[in-house]
Amino acid sequence: MGSKFYSIPEALKLLFGSQVLVETPSLRTKANSFLRNGVLNFKTDLKVHKNTKTIPESELDTLFNAMLLSSIFADSKEVKAIFLEPKKRSQCAEVAKAMFTRQHSLAGIALSSGKTVDFVACLEGDFDLKAECLPNPFKTLPQSTLGHNTSLLRVLLAQAAVLEPMDSILIKYLDGEWLEAKALIDELDETAHGVAELKAEIDKKIHDAEEVDDLLDFMLKL
C-alpha cells in the first residue's frame, strides 16, 4: 500500500488542530520554508496548471519537530542545522534548557512542565528527529501568539528589563546585525563563559556574508 500524502495546510491541521491556520496563517509560510531548504521530503504534482507540493505521511513527525523547534529558533536554516549537525543541536539544547529551567510560562505562554524536561532530554540525547515527535512543552504553539517570523528566544531577550551585555549581543545576532554584534562582543573578555563560541559564530556569519558580496561584485563585472 502506498504512503498517504498531505499538502502543507492539511498536515498542519492534522498536527496542530483544525483552526491553526485560521489563527496563525504565517505557519504555512514557515512550514513551506522547510520544503525549500530540504528538511522535508516532498513530491510535486501538476494540478490545474499549478505545481502542488505534498509530503508523505512518514514526514509528519519531521514537520512537527521542525515547527516546534522554529517556535524557539525562528531561522529555518538554524532549524535545519539542528537536524543535521550534532554540535548545533547540542548548543540549542543548552539554550532550551536555560529557557525552561524553573519556568511555568515564557512570555505569557503556558508550559507543560513535565514535558519541558523531556523536550530538552531528547535534544541532548540521540532522539531521531525524523522518526518520532518531540515531547511538546507548550500548551499552545508559541507562534499563535508571537506573530509572524519571530521566536520565543527573541521575545524573551527583548523583554528583559535590563539587558546583560551578552543578551544585547544575542539580539543583534538574531536580528542579523552581525557587524554591530561583533563590535559589542569584541569589548568583552573572550575567556568569559560563552563569549569565544558566540564570537566565532558571529565571525562566521560576517565571513559568509562577505563571500556572497564578493561573488555578486564579480558577477556584476562580467
Short mmCIF file of C-alpha atoms in Angstrom, two decimals:
data_model
loop_
_atom_site.label_atom_id
_atom_site.label_comp_id
_atom_site.label_asym_id
_atom_site.label_seq_id
_atom_site.Cartn_x
_atom_site.Cartn_y
_atom_site.Cartn_z
CA MET A 1 0.00 0.00 0.00
CA GLY A 2 1.36 3.40 -0.96
CA SER A 3 2.01 6.19 1.50
CA LYS A 4 -0.66 8.81 2.03
CA PHE A 5 0.36 12.34 1.03
CA TYR A 6 -0.65 15.66 2.60
CA SER A 7 -0.50 19.25 1.47
CA ILE A 8 1.15 21.59 3.97
CA PRO A 9 -2.21 23.03 5.16
CA GLU A 10 -3.60 19.52 5.60
CA ALA A 11 -0.53 18.41 7.54
CA LEU A 12 -0.57 21.45 9.84
CA LYS A 13 -4.26 20.98 10.60
CA LEU A 14 -3.68 17.30 11.39
CA LEU A 15 -0.71 18.01 13.67
CA PHE A 16 -1.83 21.17 15.44
CA GLY A 17 -5.62 21.36 15.14
CA SER A 18 -8.14 22.37 12.50
CA GLN A 19 -8.10 26.08 13.46
CA VAL A 20 -4.35 26.54 13.45
CA LEU A 21 -4.12 28.23 10.02
CA VAL A 22 -7.14 30.42 10.75
CA GLU A 23 -5.45 31.66 13.92
CA THR A 24 -1.90 31.82 12.52
CA PRO A 25 -1.74 31.96 8.69
CA SER A 26 2.04 32.57 8.80
CA LEU A 27 2.59 28.97 9.95
CA ARG A 28 2.05 27.88 6.36
CA THR A 29 4.89 30.15 5.19
CA LYS A 30 7.19 28.76 7.86
CA ALA A 31 6.30 25.16 7.02
CA ASN A 32 6.92 25.80 3.31
CA SER A 33 10.40 27.08 4.17
CA PHE A 34 11.22 23.53 5.30
CA LEU A 35 10.26 22.27 1.84
CA ARG A 36 12.62 24.78 0.24
CA ASN A 37 15.62 24.09 2.46
CA GLY A 38 15.36 20.30 2.29
CA VAL A 39 14.28 19.49 5.84
CA LEU A 40 11.16 17.84 4.39
CA ASN A 41 10.96 15.36 1.56
CA PHE A 42 8.07 16.00 -0.83
CA LYS A 43 6.67 15.28 -4.26
CA THR A 44 5.38 17.77 -6.82
CA ASP A 45 2.23 17.20 -8.86
CA LEU A 46 0.81 19.36 -11.62
CA LYS A 47 -2.83 20.19 -10.84
CA VAL A 48 -4.84 22.68 -12.89
CA HIS A 49 -1.70 24.24 -14.39
CA LYS A 50 -0.16 24.67 -10.93
CA ASN A 51 2.56 22.69 -9.16
CA THR A 52 1.34 21.30 -5.85
CA LYS A 53 3.82 20.02 -3.26
CA THR A 54 2.77 17.30 -0.83
CA ILE A 55 4.63 15.40 1.88
CA PRO A 56 4.30 11.68 2.64
CA GLU A 57 2.84 10.55 5.94
CA SER A 58 6.33 9.49 7.01
CA GLU A 59 7.37 13.19 7.06
CA LEU A 60 4.70 14.31 9.56
CA ASP A 61 6.98 13.76 12.58
CA THR A 62 9.71 15.79 10.87
CA LEU A 63 7.30 18.65 10.17
CA PHE A 64 6.01 18.59 13.76
CA ASN A 65 9.52 18.76 15.18
CA ALA A 66 10.63 21.47 12.75
CA MET A 67 7.64 23.65 13.67
CA LEU A 68 8.24 23.06 17.39
CA LEU A 69 11.92 24.00 17.10
CA SER A 70 11.08 27.05 15.00
CA SER A 71 8.99 28.39 17.88
CA ILE A 72 12.30 28.85 19.72
CA PHE A 73 14.69 29.38 16.81
CA ALA A 74 12.96 31.34 14.05
CA ASP A 75 15.64 30.94 11.38
CA SER A 76 14.77 27.94 9.16
CA LYS A 77 18.48 27.44 8.40
CA GLU A 78 19.15 27.11 12.12
CA VAL A 79 16.37 24.55 12.49
CA LYS A 80 17.85 22.56 9.59
CA ALA A 81 21.24 22.65 11.31
CA ILE A 82 19.69 21.17 14.47
CA PHE A 83 18.53 18.20 12.38
CA LEU A 84 21.91 17.71 10.69
CA GLU A 85 24.70 18.95 12.97
CA PRO A 86 25.25 17.34 16.40
CA LYS A 87 27.22 20.36 17.66
CA LYS A 88 24.44 22.79 16.70
CA ARG A 89 21.83 20.51 18.23
CA SER A 90 23.81 20.39 21.49
CA GLN A 91 24.12 24.19 21.57
CA CYS A 92 20.39 24.64 21.02
CA ALA A 93 19.61 22.07 23.72
CA GLU A 94 21.61 24.22 26.15
CA VAL A 95 19.63 27.31 25.10
CA ALA A 96 16.33 25.46 25.59
CA LYS A 97 17.43 24.16 28.98
CA ALA A 98 18.33 27.67 30.13
CA MET A 99 14.97 28.99 28.92
CA PHE A 100 12.84 26.31 30.56
CA THR A 101 14.63 25.98 33.90
CA ARG A 102 12.23 26.62 36.79
CA GLN A 103 9.74 28.35 34.50
CA HIS A 104 5.98 27.80 34.37
CA SER A 105 5.49 30.22 31.49
CA LEU A 106 7.62 32.07 28.96
CA ALA A 107 6.50 35.40 27.50
CA GLY A 108 2.98 34.58 28.69
CA ILE A 109 2.97 31.14 27.02
CA ALA A 110 1.99 28.32 29.38
CA LEU A 111 4.30 25.33 29.56
CA SER A 112 3.60 21.66 30.17
CA SER A 113 6.19 21.44 32.93
CA GLY A 114 6.78 17.69 32.75
CA LYS A 115 7.40 17.83 29.04
CA THR A 116 9.97 20.66 29.18
CA VAL A 117 12.42 18.27 30.83
CA ASP A 118 11.62 15.56 28.29
CA PHE A 119 11.99 18.01 25.38
CA VAL A 120 15.49 19.04 26.48
CA ALA A 121 16.49 15.44 27.25
CA CYS A 122 15.50 14.36 23.73
CA LEU A 123 17.57 17.16 22.17
CA GLU A 124 20.54 16.27 24.36
CA GLY A 125 20.27 12.57 23.53
CA ASP A 126 20.18 10.59 20.29
CA PHE A 127 16.44 11.05 19.71
CA ASP A 128 15.69 10.69 15.97
CA LEU A 129 14.07 13.98 14.95
CA LYS A 130 12.85 12.48 11.67
CA ALA A 131 11.25 9.36 13.14
CA GLU A 132 9.25 10.46 16.19
CA CYS A 133 7.57 13.58 17.58
CA LEU A 134 9.38 15.51 20.29
CA PRO A 135 7.50 15.99 23.57
CA ASN A 136 5.62 19.27 23.17
CA PRO A 137 6.49 21.59 26.10
CA PHE A 138 3.89 24.17 25.06
CA LYS A 139 0.19 24.10 25.88
CA THR A 140 -0.31 26.40 22.87
CA LEU A 141 2.06 26.65 19.94
CA PRO A 142 4.03 29.89 20.60
CA GLN A 143 3.72 31.10 17.02
CA SER A 144 -0.01 31.52 17.64
CA THR A 145 0.69 34.45 19.96
CA LEU A 146 4.15 35.67 18.95
CA GLY A 147 3.29 36.78 15.43
CA HIS A 148 5.00 36.34 12.08
CA ASN A 149 8.62 35.19 11.86
CA THR A 150 9.62 35.80 15.44
CA SER A 151 10.76 33.37 18.09
CA LEU A 152 10.32 32.76 21.77
CA LEU A 153 14.04 33.27 22.33
CA ARG A 154 13.94 36.65 20.57
CA VAL A 155 10.90 37.81 22.57
CA LEU A 156 12.40 36.75 25.90
CA LEU A 157 15.61 38.63 25.20
CA ALA A 158 13.73 41.74 24.11
CA GLN A 159 11.52 41.65 27.21
CA ALA A 160 14.44 41.74 29.63
CA ALA A 161 14.16 44.92 31.71
CA VAL A 162 17.92 45.41 31.88
CA LEU A 163 19.90 43.61 29.24
CA GLU A 164 23.17 41.97 30.14
CA PRO A 165 25.93 42.54 27.54
CA MET A 166 25.54 39.02 26.12
CA ASP A 167 21.77 39.50 25.79
CA SER A 168 22.32 42.66 23.78
CA ILE A 169 24.75 40.81 21.53
CA LEU A 170 22.32 37.91 21.09
CA ILE A 171 19.58 40.30 19.99
CA LYS A 172 21.89 41.84 17.37
CA TYR A 173 22.87 38.34 16.24
CA LEU A 174 19.27 37.15 15.96
CA ASP A 175 18.35 40.30 14.01
CA GLY A 176 21.16 39.70 11.52
CA GLU A 177 23.06 42.81 12.65
CA TRP A 178 26.34 40.93 12.75
CA LEU A 179 28.76 43.86 12.47
CA GLU A 180 27.10 45.55 15.44
CA ALA A 181 27.17 42.26 17.33
CA LYS A 182 30.88 41.92 16.57
CA ALA A 183 31.59 45.44 17.78
CA LEU A 184 29.87 44.66 21.08
CA ILE A 185 31.42 41.24 21.64
CA ASP A 186 34.92 42.49 20.84
CA GLU A 187 34.65 44.58 24.01
CA LEU A 188 34.09 41.50 26.21
CA ASP A 189 36.62 39.20 27.84
CA GLU A 190 36.98 36.28 25.42
CA THR A 191 37.71 33.90 28.32
CA ALA A 192 34.25 34.52 29.85
CA HIS A 193 31.70 31.74 29.51
CA GLY A 194 30.20 31.51 26.03
CA VAL A 195 31.97 34.58 24.62
CA ALA A 196 34.51 32.78 22.41
CA GLU A 197 31.88 30.44 20.96
CA LEU A 198 29.45 33.25 20.11
CA LYS A 199 32.26 35.40 18.71
CA ALA A 200 33.29 32.56 16.39
CA GLU A 201 29.69 32.17 15.19
CA ILE A 202 29.36 35.93 14.53
CA ASP A 203 32.69 35.98 12.65
CA LYS A 204 31.48 33.06 10.50
CA LYS A 205 28.25 34.92 9.63
CA ILE A 206 30.23 38.01 8.61
CA HIS A 207 32.69 35.93 6.56
CA ASP A 208 29.84 34.14 4.74
CA ALA A 209 28.11 37.46 4.00
CA GLU A 210 31.35 38.94 2.65
CA GLU A 211 31.83 35.93 0.35
CA VAL A 212 28.34 36.46 -1.06
CA ASP A 213 29.08 40.17 -1.63
CA ASP A 214 32.34 39.31 -3.39
CA LEU A 215 30.56 36.84 -5.64
CA LEU A 216 27.89 39.41 -6.55
CA ASP A 217 30.57 42.02 -7.31
CA PHE A 218 32.38 39.52 -9.55
CA MET A 219 29.20 38.62 -11.45
CA LEU A 220 28.30 42.27 -11.98
CA LYS A 221 31.67 42.85 -13.62
CA LEU A 222 31.18 40.04 -16.16
#
